[in-house]
């Protein structure tokens, strides 16, 4: 049968997505203390200090700089490397623009490597193929809460003397072989934007154990001002990416909830995977043995040849059954965005290319696996407020609809 019409008038998922109350007494208590302070400046601010304390309970990294966004955290990490114009950073084509913005502003060249078809993370073999004499770093993106293969990537980085930056924006609480993401590579970069596991409106943290790069984090996020020595002999061109006390207050309180949020989302993701075993053509996400997925969202791939309708119609049928799911994730790989296709990075120009420091032509870049993932994936919304019963309804709806639309 090939109809996308719902099987009954009442949808299988017969209630709206349960939304958690994300902010409450813990945030209010910190904000109440904060308004009594004489200053809301981040440097040695009590809220920022508390944020660092809470952060280090999960990520015990020696140097940590709370900043204004995840994008800022990644930019700061890249900036500390002092790239020469045209130096290359290998990263993933399915990610947020925040991963590549800092590379481009530092006159580096993002080089896109293809992905593993089922973890949706960097394929170490393709990373290896993309290494050139100009490669300085690998930026691994832990997509959706699933750790990239950090064992393989850090081995490649060591072998080729490259820095490994971890983009943990989507993967608070995730682990690679028992180690929290952000602790394996040279830098862990985190986002606190409104849509992540934990949020303070906007914010981020960049952290490292590196004695070489660590002391520079705060200068690279604060106009190259030296808050420690108090000096203003500015030596580098650095942006202002400071956090402020209101954001830090909320973020510090949010971190106390991280374990509960993450363990609930992990449970929901694993429950979905076990219940979707009988849904024809649905391939759940793959987590490596020993890894811990924190399910910022739940992404599956579809064997589209199994169905009598295209993906959009299958998705419409799922929506009609009350399932909060979308056909696809980002519209195309990052390298295919107009800004890349047109090399339109600085007023229509791209100096490193125009001056012959790179031959990169984003119109020629192709990552076939990443493109296939975007063409056949579905992204399910997950919230920590979903009960098991709610998740069972979602799984039943997916099983019912995929069976109905299977050839
Ligand atoms: C959200 C996100 C960022 C950027 O974080 P912001 O706080 O929005 O700047 C970077 N990388 C990934 C993978 C993200 O999901």
Short mmCIF file of C-alpha atoms and ligand atoms in Angstrom, two decimals:
data_model
loop_
_atom_site.label_atom_id
_atom_site.label_comp_id
_atom_site.label_asym_id
_atom_site.label_seq_id
_atom_site.Cartn_x
_atom_site.Cartn_y
_atom_site.Cartn_z
CA UNK A 1 0.00 0.00 0.00
CA UNK A 2 1.42 3.40 -0.83
CA UNK A 3 -0.56 6.08 0.86
CA UNK A 4 0.83 8.67 3.22
CA UNK A 5 -2.58 9.15 4.87
CA UNK A 6 -2.68 8.42 8.60
CA UNK A 7 -4.17 5.08 9.55
CA UNK A 8 -6.67 6.58 11.97
CA UNK A 9 -8.06 10.00 12.74
CA UNK A 10 -6.33 10.02 16.11
CA UNK A 11 -2.53 10.14 15.71
CA UNK A 12 -0.49 7.41 17.41
CA UNK A 13 1.51 10.06 19.29
CA UNK A 14 -1.52 11.82 20.68
CA UNK A 15 0.17 14.50 22.79
CA UNK A 16 2.57 17.32 21.98
CA UNK A 17 6.31 16.91 22.59
CA UNK A 18 6.82 17.24 26.37
CA UNK A 19 9.10 20.20 27.01
CA UNK A 20 11.26 20.42 30.13
CA UNK A 21 11.27 23.44 32.42
CA UNK A 22 14.88 24.28 31.73
CA UNK A 23 15.44 27.13 34.18
CA UNK A 24 14.18 27.46 37.74
CA UNK A 25 15.25 27.75 41.35
CA UNK A 26 18.94 26.97 40.78
CA UNK A 27 19.34 29.69 38.15
CA UNK A 28 17.26 32.16 40.14
CA UNK A 29 19.38 31.62 43.27
CA UNK A 30 22.55 32.45 41.36
CA UNK A 31 21.00 35.47 39.65
CA UNK A 32 19.72 36.71 43.00
CA UNK A 33 23.24 36.57 44.40
CA UNK A 34 24.59 38.14 41.25
CA UNK A 35 22.51 41.32 41.40
CA UNK A 36 24.09 42.12 44.76
CA UNK A 37 27.55 42.18 43.16
CA UNK A 38 29.27 45.47 42.44
CA UNK A 39 30.28 44.29 38.98
CA UNK A 40 29.05 41.99 36.24
CA UNK A 41 32.48 41.72 34.62
CA UNK A 42 33.66 38.17 34.02
CA UNK A 43 37.29 38.46 35.22
CA UNK A 44 37.35 36.95 38.72
CA UNK A 45 33.55 37.35 38.78
CA UNK A 46 31.95 35.03 41.36
CA UNK A 47 29.53 33.58 38.80
CA UNK A 48 32.25 32.98 36.22
CA UNK A 49 34.38 31.40 38.96
CA UNK A 50 31.45 29.17 39.93
CA UNK A 51 30.93 28.26 36.28
CA UNK A 52 34.55 27.15 36.00
CA UNK A 53 34.22 25.10 39.19
CA UNK A 54 31.12 23.31 37.91
CA UNK A 55 32.68 22.82 34.49
CA UNK A 56 35.79 21.21 35.95
CA UNK A 57 33.67 18.67 37.89
CA UNK A 58 32.88 17.22 34.45
CA UNK A 59 35.92 18.34 32.47
CA UNK A 60 38.97 18.65 34.75
CA UNK A 61 41.08 20.72 32.36
CA UNK A 62 43.74 23.03 33.70
CA UNK A 63 43.06 26.01 31.45
CA UNK A 64 39.44 26.92 30.73
CA UNK A 65 38.07 30.17 29.33
CA UNK A 66 34.33 30.80 29.45
CA UNK A 67 33.36 32.86 26.42
CA UNK A 68 30.43 34.27 24.49
CA UNK A 69 29.54 31.30 22.25
CA UNK A 70 30.57 27.91 20.96
CA UNK A 71 31.76 29.66 17.81
CA UNK A 72 33.96 31.87 20.00
CA UNK A 73 35.37 28.84 21.85
CA UNK A 74 36.39 27.23 18.56
CA UNK A 75 37.78 30.48 17.16
CA UNK A 76 39.90 30.97 20.29
CA UNK A 77 41.26 27.40 20.05
CA UNK A 78 42.21 27.94 16.40
CA UNK A 79 43.64 31.40 17.08
CA UNK A 80 46.06 30.11 19.72
CA UNK A 81 47.66 27.95 17.01
CA UNK A 82 48.79 31.11 15.19
CA UNK A 83 48.06 29.71 11.74
CA UNK A 84 50.04 31.10 8.84
CA UNK A 85 47.70 32.29 6.07
CA UNK A 86 46.77 29.22 4.00
CA UNK A 87 47.37 26.67 6.76
CA UNK A 88 44.76 23.92 6.74
CA UNK A 89 42.39 22.54 9.36
CA UNK A 90 40.60 19.31 8.51
CA UNK A 91 37.00 19.16 9.69
CA UNK A 92 33.57 17.66 9.07
CA UNK A 93 31.14 18.81 6.36
CA UNK A 94 28.02 18.16 8.46
CA UNK A 95 28.29 20.69 11.24
CA UNK A 96 27.37 24.19 12.34
CA UNK A 97 29.02 27.20 10.67
CA UNK A 98 30.57 27.83 14.08
CA UNK A 99 33.12 25.08 13.42
CA UNK A 100 34.64 26.86 10.42
CA UNK A 101 34.13 30.57 11.12
CA UNK A 102 37.24 30.88 13.30
CA UNK A 103 39.43 28.98 10.82
CA UNK A 104 38.45 31.40 8.06
CA UNK A 105 38.88 34.52 10.19
CA UNK A 106 42.41 33.35 11.06
CA UNK A 107 43.10 33.09 7.30
CA UNK A 108 43.17 29.30 7.55
CA UNK A 109 41.59 26.92 5.06
CA UNK A 110 38.89 24.50 6.21
CA UNK A 111 39.47 21.16 4.49
CA UNK A 112 36.48 18.85 4.56
CA UNK A 113 36.95 15.12 5.10
CA UNK A 114 34.15 12.64 4.57
CA UNK A 115 32.16 10.93 7.29
CA UNK A 116 31.48 7.45 8.56
CA UNK A 117 28.09 6.42 7.13
CA UNK A 118 26.59 5.38 10.46
CA UNK A 119 28.25 7.45 13.20
CA UNK A 120 28.01 10.58 10.97
CA UNK A 121 31.43 11.60 12.31
CA UNK A 122 34.82 12.05 10.63
CA UNK A 123 36.11 8.97 8.81
CA UNK A 124 39.73 8.69 10.03
CA UNK A 125 40.81 7.10 6.72
CA UNK A 126 39.58 10.11 4.77
CA UNK A 127 41.14 12.51 7.28
CA UNK A 128 44.45 10.78 6.58
CA UNK A 129 43.98 11.25 2.82
CA UNK A 130 43.35 14.98 3.29
CA UNK A 131 46.60 15.69 5.16
CA UNK A 132 49.08 17.92 3.29
CA UNK A 133 52.25 19.81 4.22
CA UNK A 134 49.99 22.72 5.24
CA UNK A 135 47.77 20.79 7.63
CA UNK A 136 48.01 22.11 11.18
CA UNK A 137 44.99 20.68 12.96
CA UNK A 138 42.06 18.31 12.89
CA UNK A 139 38.76 19.59 14.23
CA UNK A 140 36.54 16.67 15.16
CA UNK A 141 32.82 17.42 15.50
CA UNK A 142 30.94 15.06 17.81
CA UNK A 143 27.66 15.19 15.93
CA UNK A 144 24.35 14.89 17.74
CA UNK A 145 25.97 13.72 20.98
CA UNK A 146 27.98 10.86 19.44
CA UNK A 147 31.74 10.86 19.98
CA UNK A 148 33.96 10.84 16.92
CA UNK A 149 36.64 8.15 16.72
CA UNK A 150 39.06 10.01 18.96
CA UNK A 151 41.39 7.04 19.33
CA UNK A 152 42.06 6.93 15.60
CA UNK A 153 42.04 10.72 15.16
CA UNK A 154 44.47 11.36 18.02
CA UNK A 155 46.80 8.66 16.65
CA UNK A 156 46.76 10.41 13.25
CA UNK A 157 47.33 13.77 14.92
CA UNK A 158 50.32 12.44 16.86
CA UNK A 159 51.78 10.76 13.81
CA UNK A 160 51.60 13.96 11.72
CA UNK A 161 52.28 16.44 14.52
CA UNK A 162 48.80 17.98 14.26
CA UNK A 163 46.64 19.58 16.93
CA UNK A 164 43.31 17.87 17.65
CA UNK A 165 40.44 20.25 18.45
CA UNK A 166 37.19 18.72 19.68
CA UNK A 167 33.95 20.53 18.80
CA UNK A 168 31.79 19.33 21.70
CA UNK A 169 28.96 21.81 21.10
CA UNK A 170 26.42 19.04 20.50
CA UNK A 171 27.92 16.49 22.84
CA UNK A 172 27.79 17.61 26.46
CA UNK A 173 28.04 14.44 28.55
CA UNK A 174 29.15 12.20 25.68
CA UNK A 175 32.08 9.86 26.19
CA UNK A 176 34.65 8.13 24.02
CA UNK A 177 35.63 4.79 25.57
CA UNK A 178 34.72 6.14 28.98
CA UNK A 179 36.50 9.49 28.60
CA UNK A 180 34.35 12.63 28.35
CA UNK A 181 34.64 14.33 24.97
CA UNK A 182 36.98 17.29 25.08
CA UNK A 183 39.58 15.50 27.22
CA UNK A 184 41.21 13.37 24.53
CA UNK A 185 42.20 16.08 22.05
CA UNK A 186 44.29 19.19 22.67
CA UNK A 187 41.21 21.42 23.05
CA UNK A 188 37.63 20.85 24.16
CA UNK A 189 35.17 23.47 22.87
CA UNK A 190 31.63 23.71 24.21
CA UNK A 191 28.51 25.74 23.44
CA UNK A 192 25.90 27.03 25.85
CA UNK A 193 23.54 28.41 23.21
CA UNK A 194 19.82 28.12 23.75
CA UNK A 195 19.44 24.89 21.78
CA UNK A 196 22.14 22.76 23.40
CA UNK A 197 21.80 20.24 26.27
CA UNK A 198 22.45 23.06 28.72
CA UNK A 199 22.16 26.75 27.93
CA UNK A 200 22.54 30.27 29.24
CA UNK A 201 21.10 32.12 26.25
CA UNK A 202 24.48 32.23 24.58
CA UNK A 203 27.86 31.17 25.86
CA UNK A 204 30.74 28.78 25.41
CA UNK A 205 33.84 27.36 27.03
CA UNK A 206 37.23 26.54 25.51
CA UNK A 207 39.54 24.37 27.59
CA UNK A 208 42.87 22.59 27.39
CA UNK A 209 45.58 20.95 29.48
CA UNK A 210 48.26 22.26 27.14
CA UNK A 211 50.94 24.28 28.90
CA UNK A 212 51.84 25.70 25.51
CA UNK A 213 48.40 26.91 24.41
CA UNK A 214 46.51 27.12 27.71
CA UNK A 215 47.90 30.38 29.10
CA UNK A 216 46.94 32.16 25.87
CA UNK A 217 43.25 31.28 25.90
CA UNK A 218 42.14 34.30 27.87
CA UNK A 219 44.16 36.75 25.78
CA UNK A 220 42.76 35.33 22.54
CA UNK A 221 39.23 35.79 23.87
CA UNK A 222 39.79 39.21 25.39
CA UNK A 223 41.38 41.61 22.85
CA UNK A 224 44.82 40.22 23.70
CA UNK A 225 44.66 42.10 26.98
CA UNK A 226 46.68 40.46 29.72
CA UNK A 227 44.32 40.28 32.71
CA UNK A 228 46.88 38.38 34.79
CA UNK A 229 49.77 40.83 34.52
CA UNK A 230 47.47 43.74 33.80
CA UNK A 231 49.36 44.75 30.69
CA UNK A 232 48.03 46.38 27.58
CA UNK A 233 50.99 45.99 25.27
CA UNK A 234 48.75 44.33 22.71
CA UNK A 235 50.73 41.77 20.74
CA UNK A 236 48.09 40.02 18.65
CA UNK A 237 44.86 40.85 16.84
CA UNK A 238 42.24 39.15 19.00
CA UNK A 239 38.46 39.63 19.29
CA UNK A 240 36.39 40.29 22.40
CA UNK A 241 34.66 36.99 23.12
CA UNK A 242 34.13 37.51 26.85
CA UNK A 243 31.27 35.96 28.76
CA UNK A 244 29.55 38.09 31.42
CA UNK A 245 28.27 37.35 34.89
CA UNK A 246 24.56 36.93 34.00
CA UNK A 247 25.37 34.24 31.43
CA UNK A 248 27.91 32.61 33.75
CA UNK A 249 25.37 32.53 36.61
CA UNK A 250 22.82 30.65 34.51
CA UNK A 251 25.47 28.37 33.00
CA UNK A 252 26.88 27.45 36.43
CA UNK A 253 23.41 26.39 37.58
CA UNK A 254 22.78 24.52 34.33
CA UNK A 255 25.92 22.43 34.79
CA UNK A 256 24.55 21.05 38.06
CA UNK A 257 21.74 19.50 35.98
CA UNK A 258 23.96 18.04 33.28
CA UNK A 259 24.14 14.47 34.56
CA UNK A 260 20.35 14.17 34.89
CA UNK A 261 19.71 15.70 31.46
CA UNK A 262 22.31 13.55 29.75
CA UNK A 263 21.39 10.25 31.40
CA UNK A 264 17.72 10.79 30.51
CA UNK A 265 18.51 11.63 26.88
CA UNK A 266 20.90 8.68 26.64
CA UNK A 267 18.18 6.38 27.90
CA UNK A 268 15.63 7.77 25.42
CA UNK A 269 18.02 7.38 22.48
CA UNK A 270 18.88 3.81 23.40
CA UNK A 271 15.20 2.99 23.92
CA UNK A 272 14.37 4.34 20.46
CA UNK A 273 17.13 2.25 18.87
CA UNK A 274 15.90 -0.93 20.55
CA UNK A 275 12.25 -0.24 19.60
CA UNK A 276 12.97 0.67 15.97
CA UNK A 277 14.47 -2.75 15.22
CA UNK A 278 11.22 -3.76 13.52
CA UNK A 279 10.84 -0.62 11.40
CA UNK A 280 11.66 -1.50 7.78
CA UNK A 281 14.34 0.61 6.11
CA UNK A 282 15.30 2.49 9.27
CA UNK A 283 19.02 2.41 10.17
CA UNK A 284 19.65 3.74 13.70
CA UNK A 285 22.80 5.70 14.57
CA UNK A 286 25.91 3.66 15.36
CA UNK A 287 27.76 4.20 18.62
CA UNK A 288 31.22 2.66 18.96
CA UNK A 289 31.69 0.01 21.63
CA UNK A 290 32.38 1.63 24.99
CA UNK A 291 31.19 5.07 23.87
CA UNK A 292 28.34 6.98 25.49
CA UNK A 293 25.94 8.90 23.22
CA UNK A 294 24.21 11.91 24.79
CA UNK A 295 21.60 12.33 22.02
CA UNK A 296 21.31 16.03 21.37
CA UNK A 297 19.05 14.76 18.60
CA UNK A 298 18.29 11.31 17.24
CA UNK A 299 19.32 10.86 13.63
CA UNK A 300 18.60 7.78 11.51
CA UNK A 301 19.22 6.94 7.89
CA UNK A 302 16.59 5.46 5.60
CA UNK A 303 17.00 2.83 2.93
CA UNK A 304 14.84 4.84 0.57
CA UNK A 305 14.56 1.96 -1.93
CA UNK A 306 12.45 0.11 0.68
CA UNK A 307 9.61 2.60 0.39
CA UNK A 308 6.99 3.37 -2.21
CA UNK A 309 7.21 7.10 -1.45
CA UNK A 310 10.06 9.62 -1.25
CA UNK A 311 11.53 10.74 2.09
CA UNK A 312 9.47 13.94 2.28
CA UNK A 313 6.22 12.00 2.03
CA UNK A 314 7.33 9.46 4.62
CA UNK A 315 8.20 12.35 6.92
CA UNK A 316 4.80 13.99 6.33
CA UNK A 317 3.14 10.70 7.25
CA UNK A 318 5.18 10.54 10.47
CA UNK A 319 4.25 14.13 11.31
CA UNK A 320 0.60 13.21 10.74
CA UNK A 321 1.02 10.51 13.39
CA UNK A 322 2.29 13.16 15.80
CA UNK A 323 6.02 12.39 15.50
CA UNK A 324 8.34 15.40 15.88
CA UNK A 325 10.73 14.53 13.08
CA UNK A 326 12.24 16.38 10.13
CA UNK A 327 13.43 15.15 6.73
CA UNK A 328 17.12 16.02 6.68
CA UNK A 329 19.39 18.09 8.91
CA UNK A 330 21.35 21.01 7.41
CA UNK A 331 20.22 21.63 3.80
CA UNK A 332 23.58 20.72 2.26
CA UNK A 333 27.15 20.06 3.41
CA UNK A 334 28.85 23.19 4.73
CA UNK A 335 31.23 23.35 1.72
CA UNK A 336 28.20 23.69 -0.57
CA UNK A 337 26.78 26.78 1.16
CA UNK A 338 26.86 29.86 -1.09
CA UNK A 339 29.56 31.50 1.07
CA UNK A 340 31.91 28.59 0.23
CA UNK A 341 30.79 28.07 -3.37
CA UNK A 342 31.44 31.76 -4.07
CA UNK A 343 34.57 31.99 -1.87
CA UNK A 344 32.78 35.02 -0.50
CA UNK A 345 34.60 35.33 2.82
CA UNK A 346 35.86 38.90 2.88
CA UNK A 347 33.79 41.33 0.81
CA UNK A 348 33.52 38.96 -2.12
CA UNK A 349 37.22 38.05 -1.94
CA UNK A 350 39.26 35.34 -0.27
CA UNK A 351 42.74 36.76 0.23
CA UNK A 352 44.55 33.48 0.89
CA UNK A 353 43.32 32.16 -2.44
CA UNK A 354 43.60 35.44 -4.31
CA UNK A 355 47.25 35.74 -3.23
CA UNK A 356 48.03 32.12 -4.17
CA UNK A 357 48.40 30.72 -0.63
CA UNK A 358 45.86 27.96 -1.27
CA UNK A 359 44.49 26.22 -4.32
CA UNK A 360 41.31 25.22 -2.49
CA UNK A 361 38.23 25.46 -4.72
CA UNK A 362 35.08 24.66 -2.75
CA UNK A 363 33.11 24.20 -6.00
CA UNK A 364 35.16 21.03 -6.54
CA UNK A 365 34.80 19.60 -3.01
CA UNK A 366 32.71 16.46 -2.67
CA UNK A 367 32.12 14.25 0.35
CA UNK A 368 29.83 11.54 -1.06
CA UNK A 369 29.01 9.90 2.27
CA UNK A 370 28.08 13.21 3.92
CA UNK A 371 25.88 14.06 0.94
CA UNK A 372 24.18 10.65 1.09
CA UNK A 373 23.54 11.07 4.84
CA UNK A 374 21.87 14.44 4.29
CA UNK A 375 19.79 12.99 1.44
CA UNK A 376 18.36 10.06 3.38
CA UNK A 377 18.39 11.01 7.07
CA UNK A 378 15.57 11.79 9.44
CA UNK A 379 16.17 13.85 12.58
CA UNK A 380 13.93 13.14 15.57
CA UNK A 381 13.53 15.67 18.33
CA UNK A 382 14.47 14.40 21.78
CA UNK A 383 13.77 16.14 25.07
CA UNK A 384 14.66 14.93 28.53
CA UNK A 385 11.02 15.42 29.52
CA UNK A 386 9.81 12.57 27.29
CA UNK A 387 8.55 9.64 29.35
CA UNK A 388 9.27 6.08 28.31
CA UNK A 389 5.59 5.76 27.40
CA UNK A 390 5.89 8.76 25.07
CA UNK A 391 9.00 7.29 23.42
CA UNK A 392 7.19 3.97 22.96
CA UNK A 393 4.43 5.84 21.12
CA UNK A 394 6.99 7.51 18.84
CA UNK A 395 8.57 4.13 18.09
CA UNK A 396 5.15 2.58 17.42
CA UNK A 397 4.27 5.41 15.04
CA UNK A 398 7.56 4.99 13.14
CA UNK A 399 7.14 1.23 12.90
CA UNK A 400 3.54 1.56 11.75
CA UNK A 401 4.22 4.23 9.13
CA UNK A 402 7.36 2.60 7.70
CA UNK A 403 5.51 -0.73 7.42
CA UNK A 404 2.59 0.95 5.73
CA UNK A 405 4.85 2.73 3.23
CA UNK A 406 7.22 -0.18 2.60
CA UNK A 407 7.17 -1.69 -0.88
C1 LIG B 1 26.01 25.03 18.10
C2 LIG B 1 27.25 24.58 17.45
C3 LIG B 1 28.37 25.41 17.32
C4 LIG B 1 28.37 26.85 17.63
O1 LIG B 1 27.89 27.17 18.88
P1 LIG B 1 27.28 28.64 19.13
O2 LIG B 1 27.22 28.72 20.61
O3 LIG B 1 25.93 28.67 18.47
O4 LIG B 1 28.20 29.62 18.53
C5 LIG B 1 29.54 24.86 16.80
N1 LIG B 1 29.60 23.59 16.41
C6 LIG B 1 28.54 22.77 16.49
C7 LIG B 1 28.69 21.35 16.05
C8 LIG B 1 27.32 23.23 16.99
O5 LIG B 1 26.26 22.42 17.04
#
